[in-house]
Every structure is written in C-alpha cells, then in structure tokens.
mmCIF file with all atom_site columns, C-alpha atoms in Angstrom:
data_model
loop_
_atom_site.group_PDB
_atom_site.id
_atom_site.type_symbol
_atom_site.label_atom_id
_atom_site.label_alt_id
_atom_site.label_comp_id
_atom_site.label_asym_id
_atom_site.label_entity_id
_atom_site.label_seq_id
_atom_site.pdbx_PDB_ins_code
_atom_site.Cartn_x
_atom_site.Cartn_y
_atom_site.Cartn_z
_atom_site.occupancy
_atom_site.B_iso_or_equiv
_atom_site.pdbx_formal_charge
_atom_site.auth_seq_id
_atom_site.auth_comp_id
_atom_site.auth_asym_id
_atom_site.auth_atom_id
_atom_site.pdbx_PDB_model_num
ATOM 1   C CA . UNK N 1 1   ? -14.579 3.374   4.485   1.00 0.00 ? 1   UNK N CA 1
ATOM 2   C CA . UNK N 1 2   ? -12.702 6.095   2.652   1.00 0.00 ? 2   UNK N CA 1
ATOM 3   C CA . UNK N 1 3   ? -14.629 7.340   -0.375  1.00 0.00 ? 3   UNK N CA 1
ATOM 4   C CA . UNK N 1 4   ? -12.329 6.208   -3.170  1.00 0.00 ? 4   UNK N CA 1
ATOM 5   C CA . UNK N 1 5   ? -13.575 4.951   -6.513  1.00 0.00 ? 5   UNK N CA 1
ATOM 6   C CA . UNK N 1 6   ? -11.345 3.510   -9.192  1.00 0.00 ? 6   UNK N CA 1
ATOM 7   C CA . UNK N 1 7   ? -12.484 3.038   -12.760 1.00 0.00 ? 7   UNK N CA 1
ATOM 8   C CA . UNK N 1 8   ? -12.513 0.845   -14.651 1.00 0.00 ? 8   UNK N CA 1
ATOM 9   C CA . UNK N 1 9   ? -12.228 -2.112  -12.281 1.00 0.00 ? 9   UNK N CA 1
ATOM 10  C CA . UNK N 1 10  ? -11.077 -4.439  -15.032 1.00 0.00 ? 10  UNK N CA 1
ATOM 11  C CA . UNK N 1 11  ? -9.613  -3.758  -18.457 1.00 0.00 ? 11  UNK N CA 1
ATOM 12  C CA . UNK N 1 12  ? -8.104  -5.851  -21.211 1.00 0.00 ? 12  UNK N CA 1
ATOM 13  C CA . UNK N 1 13  ? -6.323  -4.051  -24.022 1.00 0.00 ? 13  UNK N CA 1
ATOM 14  C CA . UNK N 1 14  ? -3.650  -4.548  -26.649 1.00 0.00 ? 14  UNK N CA 1
ATOM 15  C CA . UNK N 1 15  ? -0.007  -3.582  -26.696 1.00 0.00 ? 15  UNK N CA 1
ATOM 16  C CA . UNK N 1 16  ? 0.568   -0.082  -28.031 1.00 0.00 ? 16  UNK N CA 1
ATOM 17  C CA . UNK N 1 17  ? -2.824  1.347   -27.111 1.00 0.00 ? 17  UNK N CA 1
ATOM 18  C CA . UNK N 1 18  ? -3.245  4.254   -24.691 1.00 0.00 ? 18  UNK N CA 1
ATOM 19  C CA . UNK N 1 19  ? -4.959  3.526   -21.376 1.00 0.00 ? 19  UNK N CA 1
ATOM 20  C CA . UNK N 1 20  ? -6.240  5.906   -18.716 1.00 0.00 ? 20  UNK N CA 1
ATOM 21  C CA . UNK N 1 21  ? -7.213  4.848   -15.210 1.00 0.00 ? 21  UNK N CA 1
ATOM 22  C CA . UNK N 1 22  ? -9.224  7.138   -12.988 1.00 0.00 ? 22  UNK N CA 1
ATOM 23  C CA . UNK N 1 23  ? -9.214  7.602   -9.243  1.00 0.00 ? 23  UNK N CA 1
ATOM 24  C CA . UNK N 1 24  ? -11.988 9.666   -7.696  1.00 0.00 ? 24  UNK N CA 1
ATOM 25  C CA . UNK N 1 25  ? -12.174 10.608  -4.006  1.00 0.00 ? 25  UNK N CA 1
ATOM 26  C CA . UNK N 1 26  ? -14.892 12.273  -1.956  1.00 0.00 ? 26  UNK N CA 1
ATOM 27  C CA . UNK N 1 27  ? -12.727 12.909  1.142   1.00 0.00 ? 27  UNK N CA 1
ATOM 28  C CA . UNK N 1 28  ? -11.108 16.166  -0.030  1.00 0.00 ? 28  UNK N CA 1
ATOM 29  C CA . UNK N 1 29  ? -7.698  14.728  0.865   1.00 0.00 ? 29  UNK N CA 1
ATOM 30  C CA . UNK N 1 30  ? -4.662  16.585  -0.411  1.00 0.00 ? 30  UNK N CA 1
ATOM 31  C CA . UNK N 1 31  ? -2.437  13.598  -1.217  1.00 0.00 ? 31  UNK N CA 1
ATOM 32  C CA . UNK N 1 32  ? -3.155  10.965  -3.830  1.00 0.00 ? 32  UNK N CA 1
ATOM 33  C CA . UNK N 1 33  ? -0.982  8.073   -5.002  1.00 0.00 ? 33  UNK N CA 1
ATOM 34  C CA . UNK N 1 34  ? -0.854  5.461   -7.739  1.00 0.00 ? 34  UNK N CA 1
ATOM 35  C CA . UNK N 1 35  ? 0.709   2.063   -7.013  1.00 0.00 ? 35  UNK N CA 1
ATOM 36  C CA . UNK N 1 36  ? 1.076   -1.134  -8.940  1.00 0.00 ? 36  UNK N CA 1
ATOM 37  C CA . UNK N 1 37  ? 1.066   -4.533  -7.276  1.00 0.00 ? 37  UNK N CA 1
ATOM 38  C CA . UNK N 1 38  ? 2.797   -7.539  -8.797  1.00 0.00 ? 38  UNK N CA 1
ATOM 39  C CA . UNK N 1 39  ? 3.518   -10.967 -7.295  1.00 0.00 ? 39  UNK N CA 1
ATOM 40  C CA . UNK N 1 40  ? 6.778   -10.958 -5.367  1.00 0.00 ? 40  UNK N CA 1
ATOM 41  C CA . UNK N 1 41  ? 7.160   -7.177  -5.494  1.00 0.00 ? 41  UNK N CA 1
ATOM 42  C CA . UNK N 1 42  ? 4.542   -5.811  -3.189  1.00 0.00 ? 42  UNK N CA 1
ATOM 43  C CA . UNK N 1 43  ? 3.119   -2.367  -3.813  1.00 0.00 ? 43  UNK N CA 1
ATOM 44  C CA . UNK N 1 44  ? 5.360   0.015   -5.750  1.00 0.00 ? 44  UNK N CA 1
ATOM 45  C CA . UNK N 1 45  ? 4.730   3.744   -6.089  1.00 0.00 ? 45  UNK N CA 1
ATOM 46  C CA . UNK N 1 46  ? 4.293   5.005   -9.645  1.00 0.00 ? 46  UNK N CA 1
ATOM 47  C CA . UNK N 1 47  ? 3.404   8.680   -9.146  1.00 0.00 ? 47  UNK N CA 1
ATOM 48  C CA . UNK N 1 48  ? 1.913   10.787  -6.409  1.00 0.00 ? 48  UNK N CA 1
ATOM 49  C CA . UNK N 1 49  ? 0.238   14.165  -6.059  1.00 0.00 ? 49  UNK N CA 1
ATOM 50  C CA . UNK N 1 50  ? 0.436   16.649  -3.213  1.00 0.00 ? 50  UNK N CA 1
ATOM 51  C CA . UNK N 1 51  ? -2.138  19.064  -4.581  1.00 0.00 ? 51  UNK N CA 1
ATOM 52  C CA . UNK N 1 52  ? -3.918  20.209  -7.729  1.00 0.00 ? 52  UNK N CA 1
ATOM 53  C CA . UNK N 1 53  ? -1.420  20.266  -10.588 1.00 0.00 ? 53  UNK N CA 1
ATOM 54  C CA . UNK N 1 54  ? 1.353   19.186  -8.176  1.00 0.00 ? 54  UNK N CA 1
ATOM 55  C CA . UNK N 1 55  ? 2.698   15.751  -8.999  1.00 0.00 ? 55  UNK N CA 1
ATOM 56  C CA . UNK N 1 56  ? 5.979   13.875  -8.734  1.00 0.00 ? 56  UNK N CA 1
ATOM 57  C CA . UNK N 1 57  ? 7.502   10.560  -9.741  1.00 0.00 ? 57  UNK N CA 1
ATOM 58  C CA . UNK N 1 58  ? 7.683   7.436   -7.669  1.00 0.00 ? 58  UNK N CA 1
ATOM 59  C CA . UNK N 1 59  ? 10.048  4.499   -7.990  1.00 0.00 ? 59  UNK N CA 1
ATOM 60  C CA . UNK N 1 60  ? 8.530   2.928   -11.146 1.00 0.00 ? 60  UNK N CA 1
ATOM 61  C CA . UNK N 1 61  ? 7.336   5.925   -13.176 1.00 0.00 ? 61  UNK N CA 1
ATOM 62  C CA . UNK N 1 62  ? 8.763   5.042   -16.615 1.00 0.00 ? 62  UNK N CA 1
ATOM 63  C CA . UNK N 1 63  ? 5.963   4.627   -19.164 1.00 0.00 ? 63  UNK N CA 1
ATOM 64  C CA . UNK N 1 64  ? 3.362   6.357   -16.985 1.00 0.00 ? 64  UNK N CA 1
ATOM 65  C CA . UNK N 1 65  ? 2.081   9.909   -16.706 1.00 0.00 ? 65  UNK N CA 1
ATOM 66  C CA . UNK N 1 66  ? -0.442  11.474  -14.341 1.00 0.00 ? 66  UNK N CA 1
ATOM 67  C CA . UNK N 1 67  ? -2.653  14.511  -14.105 1.00 0.00 ? 67  UNK N CA 1
ATOM 68  C CA . UNK N 1 68  ? -4.601  16.141  -11.326 1.00 0.00 ? 68  UNK N CA 1
ATOM 69  C CA . UNK N 1 69  ? -6.765  19.053  -12.456 1.00 0.00 ? 69  UNK N CA 1
ATOM 70  C CA . UNK N 1 70  ? -9.190  18.796  -9.517  1.00 0.00 ? 70  UNK N CA 1
ATOM 71  C CA . UNK N 1 71  ? -8.726  17.801  -5.898  1.00 0.00 ? 71  UNK N CA 1
ATOM 72  C CA . UNK N 1 72  ? -10.993 14.788  -6.293  1.00 0.00 ? 72  UNK N CA 1
ATOM 73  C CA . UNK N 1 73  ? -9.552  13.228  -9.463  1.00 0.00 ? 73  UNK N CA 1
ATOM 74  C CA . UNK N 1 74  ? -6.157  11.689  -10.162 1.00 0.00 ? 74  UNK N CA 1
ATOM 75  C CA . UNK N 1 75  ? -5.619  10.123  -13.585 1.00 0.00 ? 75  UNK N CA 1
ATOM 76  C CA . UNK N 1 76  ? -2.965  7.604   -14.536 1.00 0.00 ? 76  UNK N CA 1
ATOM 77  C CA . UNK N 1 77  ? -2.136  7.263   -18.240 1.00 0.00 ? 77  UNK N CA 1
ATOM 78  C CA . UNK N 1 78  ? -0.168  4.608   -20.056 1.00 0.00 ? 78  UNK N CA 1
ATOM 79  C CA . UNK N 1 79  ? 0.667   6.370   -23.319 1.00 0.00 ? 79  UNK N CA 1
ATOM 80  C CA . UNK N 1 80  ? 1.508   3.169   -25.178 1.00 0.00 ? 80  UNK N CA 1
ATOM 81  C CA . UNK N 1 81  ? 0.765   0.100   -23.095 1.00 0.00 ? 81  UNK N CA 1
ATOM 82  C CA . UNK N 1 82  ? 3.242   -2.776  -22.935 1.00 0.00 ? 82  UNK N CA 1
ATOM 83  C CA . UNK N 1 83  ? 2.800   -6.309  -21.602 1.00 0.00 ? 83  UNK N CA 1
ATOM 84  C CA . UNK N 1 84  ? 5.106   -5.483  -18.666 1.00 0.00 ? 84  UNK N CA 1
ATOM 85  C CA . UNK N 1 85  ? 2.448   -3.047  -17.467 1.00 0.00 ? 85  UNK N CA 1
ATOM 86  C CA . UNK N 1 86  ? -0.028  -5.870  -16.866 1.00 0.00 ? 86  UNK N CA 1
ATOM 87  C CA . UNK N 1 87  ? -0.708  -5.490  -13.155 1.00 0.00 ? 87  UNK N CA 1
ATOM 88  C CA . UNK N 1 88  ? -3.182  -4.528  -10.488 1.00 0.00 ? 88  UNK N CA 1
ATOM 89  C CA . UNK N 1 89  ? -3.226  -0.774  -9.978  1.00 0.00 ? 89  UNK N CA 1
ATOM 90  C CA . UNK N 1 90  ? -4.220  0.800   -6.678  1.00 0.00 ? 90  UNK N CA 1
ATOM 91  C CA . UNK N 1 91  ? -5.001  4.387   -5.932  1.00 0.00 ? 91  UNK N CA 1
ATOM 92  C CA . UNK N 1 92  ? -4.494  5.681   -2.385  1.00 0.00 ? 92  UNK N CA 1
ATOM 93  C CA . UNK N 1 93  ? -5.236  8.910   -0.554  1.00 0.00 ? 93  UNK N CA 1
ATOM 94  C CA . UNK N 1 94  ? -4.064  10.555  2.650   1.00 0.00 ? 94  UNK N CA 1
ATOM 95  C CA . UNK N 1 95  ? -5.144  13.746  4.348   1.00 0.00 ? 95  UNK N CA 1
ATOM 96  C CA . UNK N 1 96  ? -1.651  14.853  5.238   1.00 0.00 ? 96  UNK N CA 1
ATOM 97  C CA . UNK N 1 97  ? 1.814   13.810  4.142   1.00 0.00 ? 97  UNK N CA 1
ATOM 98  C CA . UNK N 1 98  ? 2.787   12.781  7.646   1.00 0.00 ? 98  UNK N CA 1
ATOM 99  C CA . UNK N 1 99  ? 1.935   9.929   9.957   1.00 0.00 ? 99  UNK N CA 1
ATOM 100 C CA . UNK N 1 100 ? -1.591  9.404   8.696   1.00 0.00 ? 100 UNK N CA 1
ATOM 101 C CA . UNK N 1 101 ? -2.183  6.097   6.940   1.00 0.00 ? 101 UNK N CA 1
ATOM 102 C CA . UNK N 1 102 ? -2.940  5.919   3.270   1.00 0.00 ? 102 UNK N CA 1
ATOM 103 C CA . UNK N 1 103 ? -6.342  4.524   2.351   1.00 0.00 ? 103 UNK N CA 1
ATOM 104 C CA . UNK N 1 104 ? -6.658  2.450   -0.771  1.00 0.00 ? 104 UNK N CA 1
ATOM 105 C CA . UNK N 1 105 ? -9.231  2.058   -3.516  1.00 0.00 ? 105 UNK N CA 1
ATOM 106 C CA . UNK N 1 106 ? -10.422 -1.365  -4.669  1.00 0.00 ? 106 UNK N CA 1
ATOM 107 C CA . UNK N 1 107 ? -7.928  -1.582  -7.505  1.00 0.00 ? 107 UNK N CA 1
ATOM 108 C CA . UNK N 1 108 ? -7.990  -1.921  -11.290 1.00 0.00 ? 108 UNK N CA 1
ATOM 109 C CA . UNK N 1 109 ? -6.911  -5.189  -12.863 1.00 0.00 ? 109 UNK N CA 1
ATOM 110 C CA . UNK N 1 110 ? -5.254  -4.319  -16.170 1.00 0.00 ? 110 UNK N CA 1
ATOM 111 C CA . UNK N 1 111 ? -4.239  -6.956  -18.716 1.00 0.00 ? 111 UNK N CA 1
ATOM 112 C CA . UNK N 1 112 ? -2.237  -5.991  -21.782 1.00 0.00 ? 112 UNK N CA 1
ATOM 113 C CA . UNK N 1 113 ? -2.084  -8.626  -24.497 1.00 0.00 ? 113 UNK N CA 1
ATOM 114 C CA . UNK M 2 1   ? 18.767  1.234   -1.696  1.00 0.00 ? 1   UNK M CA 1
ATOM 115 C CA . UNK M 2 2   ? 15.675  0.366   0.283   1.00 0.00 ? 2   UNK M CA 1
ATOM 116 C CA . UNK M 2 3   ? 15.094  -3.189  1.469   1.00 0.00 ? 3   UNK M CA 1
ATOM 117 C CA . UNK M 2 4   ? 12.198  -4.642  3.421   1.00 0.00 ? 4   UNK M CA 1
ATOM 118 C CA . UNK M 2 5   ? 12.028  -8.370  4.171   1.00 0.00 ? 5   UNK M CA 1
ATOM 119 C CA . UNK M 2 6   ? 9.057   -10.445 5.276   1.00 0.00 ? 6   UNK M CA 1
ATOM 120 C CA . UNK M 2 7   ? 8.465   -14.193 5.146   1.00 0.00 ? 7   UNK M CA 1
ATOM 121 C CA . UNK M 2 8   ? 6.550   -15.121 2.009   1.00 0.00 ? 8   UNK M CA 1
ATOM 122 C CA . UNK M 2 9   ? 4.071   -17.518 3.603   1.00 0.00 ? 9   UNK M CA 1
ATOM 123 C CA . UNK M 2 10  ? 2.999   -18.689 7.042   1.00 0.00 ? 10  UNK M CA 1
ATOM 124 C CA . UNK M 2 11  ? 0.398   -21.104 8.310   1.00 0.00 ? 11  UNK M CA 1
ATOM 125 C CA . UNK M 2 12  ? -1.280  -21.219 11.708  1.00 0.00 ? 12  UNK M CA 1
ATOM 126 C CA . UNK M 2 13  ? -4.178  -22.871 13.500  1.00 0.00 ? 13  UNK M CA 1
ATOM 127 C CA . UNK M 2 14  ? -7.447  -21.238 14.438  1.00 0.00 ? 14  UNK M CA 1
ATOM 128 C CA . UNK M 2 15  ? -7.303  -19.946 18.014  1.00 0.00 ? 15  UNK M CA 1
ATOM 129 C CA . UNK M 2 16  ? -3.490  -19.803 18.083  1.00 0.00 ? 16  UNK M CA 1
ATOM 130 C CA . UNK M 2 17  ? -1.056  -16.876 18.100  1.00 0.00 ? 17  UNK M CA 1
ATOM 131 C CA . UNK M 2 18  ? 1.149   -15.984 15.145  1.00 0.00 ? 18  UNK M CA 1
ATOM 132 C CA . UNK M 2 19  ? 3.976   -13.471 14.807  1.00 0.00 ? 19  UNK M CA 1
ATOM 133 C CA . UNK M 2 20  ? 4.826   -11.983 11.413  1.00 0.00 ? 20  UNK M CA 1
ATOM 134 C CA . UNK M 2 21  ? 8.268   -10.401 11.238  1.00 0.00 ? 21  UNK M CA 1
ATOM 135 C CA . UNK M 2 22  ? 9.502   -7.505  9.139   1.00 0.00 ? 22  UNK M CA 1
ATOM 136 C CA . UNK M 2 23  ? 13.094  -6.328  8.896   1.00 0.00 ? 23  UNK M CA 1
ATOM 137 C CA . UNK M 2 24  ? 14.098  -3.205  7.039   1.00 0.00 ? 24  UNK M CA 1
ATOM 138 C CA . UNK M 2 25  ? 17.199  -1.418  5.793   1.00 0.00 ? 25  UNK M CA 1
ATOM 139 C CA . UNK M 2 26  ? 16.237  2.005   4.492   1.00 0.00 ? 26  UNK M CA 1
ATOM 140 C CA . UNK M 2 27  ? 17.837  5.403   4.059   1.00 0.00 ? 27  UNK M CA 1
ATOM 141 C CA . UNK M 2 28  ? 15.803  7.292   6.606   1.00 0.00 ? 28  UNK M CA 1
ATOM 142 C CA . UNK M 2 29  ? 12.956  6.038   8.754   1.00 0.00 ? 29  UNK M CA 1
ATOM 143 C CA . UNK M 2 30  ? 9.920   7.862   10.098  1.00 0.00 ? 30  UNK M CA 1
ATOM 144 C CA . UNK M 2 31  ? 7.575   5.097   11.071  1.00 0.00 ? 31  UNK M CA 1
ATOM 145 C CA . UNK M 2 32  ? 6.244   1.706   10.059  1.00 0.00 ? 32  UNK M CA 1
ATOM 146 C CA . UNK M 2 33  ? 2.768   0.690   8.955   1.00 0.00 ? 33  UNK M CA 1
ATOM 147 C CA . UNK M 2 34  ? 1.081   -2.695  8.844   1.00 0.00 ? 34  UNK M CA 1
ATOM 148 C CA . UNK M 2 35  ? -1.713  -3.356  6.379   1.00 0.00 ? 35  UNK M CA 1
ATOM 149 C CA . UNK M 2 36  ? -3.983  -6.356  5.866   1.00 0.00 ? 36  UNK M CA 1
ATOM 150 C CA . UNK M 2 37  ? -5.004  -7.381  2.366   1.00 0.00 ? 37  UNK M CA 1
ATOM 151 C CA . UNK M 2 38  ? -7.536  -10.106 1.611   1.00 0.00 ? 38  UNK M CA 1
ATOM 152 C CA . UNK M 2 39  ? -7.200  -11.766 -1.789  1.00 0.00 ? 39  UNK M CA 1
ATOM 153 C CA . UNK M 2 40  ? -8.599  -9.566  -4.542  1.00 0.00 ? 40  UNK M CA 1
ATOM 154 C CA . UNK M 2 41  ? -9.248  -6.647  -2.192  1.00 0.00 ? 41  UNK M CA 1
ATOM 155 C CA . UNK M 2 42  ? -7.651  -3.351  -1.195  1.00 0.00 ? 42  UNK M CA 1
ATOM 156 C CA . UNK M 2 43  ? -5.076  -3.139  1.589   1.00 0.00 ? 43  UNK M CA 1
ATOM 157 C CA . UNK M 2 44  ? -6.564  -1.859  4.847   1.00 0.00 ? 44  UNK M CA 1
ATOM 158 C CA . UNK M 2 45  ? -4.662  -0.100  7.624   1.00 0.00 ? 45  UNK M CA 1
ATOM 159 C CA . UNK M 2 46  ? -3.924  -2.090  10.802  1.00 0.00 ? 46  UNK M CA 1
ATOM 160 C CA . UNK M 2 47  ? -1.302  -0.240  12.826  1.00 0.00 ? 47  UNK M CA 1
ATOM 161 C CA . UNK M 2 48  ? 1.405   2.398   12.892  1.00 0.00 ? 48  UNK M CA 1
ATOM 162 C CA . UNK M 2 49  ? 4.577   2.482   15.012  1.00 0.00 ? 49  UNK M CA 1
ATOM 163 C CA . UNK M 2 50  ? 7.044   5.340   15.161  1.00 0.00 ? 50  UNK M CA 1
ATOM 164 C CA . UNK M 2 51  ? 8.514   4.837   18.637  1.00 0.00 ? 51  UNK M CA 1
ATOM 165 C CA . UNK M 2 52  ? 10.114  1.686   20.009  1.00 0.00 ? 52  UNK M CA 1
ATOM 166 C CA . UNK M 2 53  ? 7.764   -0.615  21.808  1.00 0.00 ? 53  UNK M CA 1
ATOM 167 C CA . UNK M 2 54  ? 4.493   -2.444  21.554  1.00 0.00 ? 54  UNK M CA 1
ATOM 168 C CA . UNK M 2 55  ? 1.195   -0.992  20.297  1.00 0.00 ? 55  UNK M CA 1
ATOM 169 C CA . UNK M 2 56  ? -1.852  -3.091  21.142  1.00 0.00 ? 56  UNK M CA 1
ATOM 170 C CA . UNK M 2 57  ? -5.146  -2.871  19.321  1.00 0.00 ? 57  UNK M CA 1
ATOM 171 C CA . UNK M 2 58  ? -7.558  -5.638  20.222  1.00 0.00 ? 58  UNK M CA 1
ATOM 172 C CA . UNK M 2 59  ? -6.352  -9.002  18.919  1.00 0.00 ? 59  UNK M CA 1
ATOM 173 C CA . UNK M 2 60  ? -3.566  -7.315  16.940  1.00 0.00 ? 60  UNK M CA 1
ATOM 174 C CA . UNK M 2 61  ? -0.348  -5.872  18.348  1.00 0.00 ? 61  UNK M CA 1
ATOM 175 C CA . UNK M 2 62  ? 2.639   -4.377  16.573  1.00 0.00 ? 62  UNK M CA 1
ATOM 176 C CA . UNK M 2 63  ? 6.167   -3.988  17.874  1.00 0.00 ? 63  UNK M CA 1
ATOM 177 C CA . UNK M 2 64  ? 9.029   -1.820  16.678  1.00 0.00 ? 64  UNK M CA 1
ATOM 178 C CA . UNK M 2 65  ? 12.749  -1.717  17.408  1.00 0.00 ? 65  UNK M CA 1
ATOM 179 C CA . UNK M 2 66  ? 14.333  1.141   15.460  1.00 0.00 ? 66  UNK M CA 1
ATOM 180 C CA . UNK M 2 67  ? 17.873  0.234   16.536  1.00 0.00 ? 67  UNK M CA 1
ATOM 181 C CA . UNK M 2 68  ? 17.452  -3.288  15.148  1.00 0.00 ? 68  UNK M CA 1
ATOM 182 C CA . UNK M 2 69  ? 15.474  -2.295  12.043  1.00 0.00 ? 69  UNK M CA 1
ATOM 183 C CA . UNK M 2 70  ? 12.811  -4.780  13.092  1.00 0.00 ? 70  UNK M CA 1
ATOM 184 C CA . UNK M 2 71  ? 9.073   -4.953  13.565  1.00 0.00 ? 71  UNK M CA 1
ATOM 185 C CA . UNK M 2 72  ? 6.535   -7.683  14.103  1.00 0.00 ? 72  UNK M CA 1
ATOM 186 C CA . UNK M 2 73  ? 2.782   -8.020  13.932  1.00 0.00 ? 73  UNK M CA 1
ATOM 187 C CA . UNK M 2 74  ? 1.250   -10.313 16.544  1.00 0.00 ? 74  UNK M CA 1
ATOM 188 C CA . UNK M 2 75  ? -2.162  -11.812 15.900  1.00 0.00 ? 75  UNK M CA 1
ATOM 189 C CA . UNK M 2 76  ? -3.886  -13.503 18.834  1.00 0.00 ? 76  UNK M CA 1
ATOM 190 C CA . UNK M 2 77  ? -6.908  -15.814 18.973  1.00 0.00 ? 77  UNK M CA 1
ATOM 191 C CA . UNK M 2 78  ? -6.643  -16.440 15.264  1.00 0.00 ? 78  UNK M CA 1
ATOM 192 C CA . UNK M 2 79  ? -9.846  -16.645 13.249  1.00 0.00 ? 79  UNK M CA 1
ATOM 193 C CA . UNK M 2 80  ? -10.413 -18.040 9.776   1.00 0.00 ? 80  UNK M CA 1
ATOM 194 C CA . UNK M 2 81  ? -11.084 -14.497 8.525   1.00 0.00 ? 81  UNK M CA 1
ATOM 195 C CA . UNK M 2 82  ? -7.486  -13.568 9.434   1.00 0.00 ? 82  UNK M CA 1
ATOM 196 C CA . UNK M 2 83  ? -6.327  -15.547 6.395   1.00 0.00 ? 83  UNK M CA 1
ATOM 197 C CA . UNK M 2 84  ? -4.889  -12.726 4.282   1.00 0.00 ? 84  UNK M CA 1
ATOM 198 C CA . UNK M 2 85  ? -1.647  -11.072 3.244   1.00 0.00 ? 85  UNK M CA 1
ATOM 199 C CA . UNK M 2 86  ? 0.032   -8.758  5.732   1.00 0.00 ? 86  UNK M CA 1
ATOM 200 C CA . UNK M 2 87  ? 2.069   -5.900  4.337   1.00 0.00 ? 87  UNK M CA 1
ATOM 201 C CA . UNK M 2 88  ? 4.824   -4.085  6.176   1.00 0.00 ? 88  UNK M CA 1
ATOM 202 C CA . UNK M 2 89  ? 5.541   -0.540  4.919   1.00 0.00 ? 89  UNK M CA 1
ATOM 203 C CA . UNK M 2 90  ? 8.264   1.880   6.017   1.00 0.00 ? 90  UNK M CA 1
ATOM 204 C CA . UNK M 2 91  ? 7.514   5.592   5.974   1.00 0.00 ? 91  UNK M CA 1
ATOM 205 C CA . UNK M 2 92  ? 10.193  7.810   4.520   1.00 0.00 ? 92  UNK M CA 1
ATOM 206 C CA . UNK M 2 93  ? 9.876   11.576  4.568   1.00 0.00 ? 93  UNK M CA 1
ATOM 207 C CA . UNK M 2 94  ? 10.875  13.252  1.340   1.00 0.00 ? 94  UNK M CA 1
ATOM 208 C CA . UNK M 2 95  ? 9.827   16.818  0.667   1.00 0.00 ? 95  UNK M CA 1
ATOM 209 C CA . UNK M 2 96  ? 7.323   16.615  3.504   1.00 0.00 ? 96  UNK M CA 1
ATOM 210 C CA . UNK M 2 97  ? 5.141   13.908  2.059   1.00 0.00 ? 97  UNK M CA 1
ATOM 211 C CA . UNK M 2 98  ? 4.321   10.426  3.265   1.00 0.00 ? 98  UNK M CA 1
ATOM 212 C CA . UNK M 2 99  ? 6.299   8.104   0.985   1.00 0.00 ? 99  UNK M CA 1
ATOM 213 C CA . UNK M 2 100 ? 5.825   4.438   1.760   1.00 0.00 ? 100 UNK M CA 1
ATOM 214 C CA . UNK M 2 101 ? 8.104   1.577   0.771   1.00 0.00 ? 101 UNK M CA 1
ATOM 215 C CA . UNK M 2 102 ? 6.297   -1.766  0.969   1.00 0.00 ? 102 UNK M CA 1
ATOM 216 C CA . UNK M 2 103 ? 7.571   -5.232  1.629   1.00 0.00 ? 103 UNK M CA 1
ATOM 217 C CA . UNK M 2 104 ? 6.328   -8.013  -0.651  1.00 0.00 ? 104 UNK M CA 1
ATOM 218 C CA . UNK M 2 105 ? 3.865   -9.173  2.012   1.00 0.00 ? 105 UNK M CA 1
ATOM 219 C CA . UNK M 2 106 ? 3.344   -12.322 4.082   1.00 0.00 ? 106 UNK M CA 1
ATOM 220 C CA . UNK M 2 107 ? 0.493   -14.615 3.078   1.00 0.00 ? 107 UNK M CA 1
ATOM 221 C CA . UNK M 2 108 ? -1.057  -16.128 6.200   1.00 0.00 ? 108 UNK M CA 1
ATOM 222 C CA . UNK M 2 109 ? -3.260  -19.212 5.986   1.00 0.00 ? 109 UNK M CA 1
ATOM 223 C CA . UNK M 2 110 ? -5.317  -20.051 9.075   1.00 0.00 ? 110 UNK M CA 1
ATOM 224 C CA . UNK M 2 111 ? -6.466  -23.681 9.324   1.00 0.00 ? 111 UNK M CA 1
ATOM 225 C CA . UNK M 2 112 ? -9.228  -25.134 11.520  1.00 0.00 ? 112 UNK M CA 1
#
C-alpha cells in the first residue's frame, strides 16, 4: 500500500471556523491531489500540486486553499468553513503526471454544523 | 464540459459475471482508469486503458473504445467481497499532469 496518511480522520466543527487537513506521504512522489467526495457527484478535484510550492486549482477550488512546503506534506485549508463543505476529503499521490494511477489516502470525514 | 456516465446501482449473484459500463464525453482523452471503492474506504486502482481493446487482469477485465467514448469493466466469478462501488475516471492531460475526471460510481451488490 502507498504510504499516505491523512489527518485527522474525522472532524466536526462549526460554520465560520478555519479547518486544516493534512496529507503526509512517504513515497517521495511529486504529484499530490485533494479531492472531495459527495453522494451523486463522485470524486471532484479541489487543488493539486506538481512540486514543492507548485500548486494549481481544480474544478471545485472556491473556499479552499493549499500549501506544500515539503515534498511529503500537502495541506488543505478551509479559511471559513461552511455547511456546503461537509464532505469526505481524499488525498491522492502519483509519481508522475502521466499514465500512472493515483493512490489514495483513507480519507477525512468532515462535518460542519 | 466534461461528462462521464455510469449506472448508479447494479446487483448480481455470487459466481456470475457482471459488466459495468462507462460512457464519456470529454474535451481531450488520454486514458481511462477503473477504481474499486469499498464503503468507508479509499478508492484502489484496478485497471488502465489507453488503447482500444480488452485488458485482462485475473477475474477483472476492462475494455475501451475511444471512437465510441465507451468503456466497461467485466467482473467474472463474482465473490461477496466484490460488493463495492466502481469508479470510472477519464485522464485528461493539462500542463503535463495527470488530471482525472471521475464518474459518480456504480454501486455493485453481490448476493448469494
């Protein structure tokens, strides 16, 4: 199994609070991704990174920011959480940006009340 | 826009064969992935097709027709543990990175 750790695994917080989710990898892969998964929508890309300090937006990036200061860590921040951001968040990694599959972490279940 | 369609749910009997279809309409195409996801767990990679034809991997096979915008995942000798969601994902190349667009997934229930 790919060495990907997401933390926390579960979180409940209130609307308007900041939230940071962490993805840590031990594979030294260049590419890292944050997705959210909601019923009926499948996995949707929030942000991705193609190297240290190199990040770009995905299809549902509004309300989210990311940072990658080290190869192994990719942080996802909700500056002011809203109830629409209640979801399961998955981090993924891939060695190259080509035909290699992405490997996923175990997910973070985030509830915003 | 990008559109990927899969049936929402399917049921099948243990020991049988089931085919899960995926049709796509995307701007650009550079391959198609299938993932398996058990409830409450991470998606795990099953197969990748970039050329037309059938790729076989044990009990699982995946087929692609680029001209038709169509793929299917074939599961043979079904087992109870195959009860899971199956996700179809199209690879688009943008700026040299591996961008995936996922379908909503097909939830397969295998009955004894």
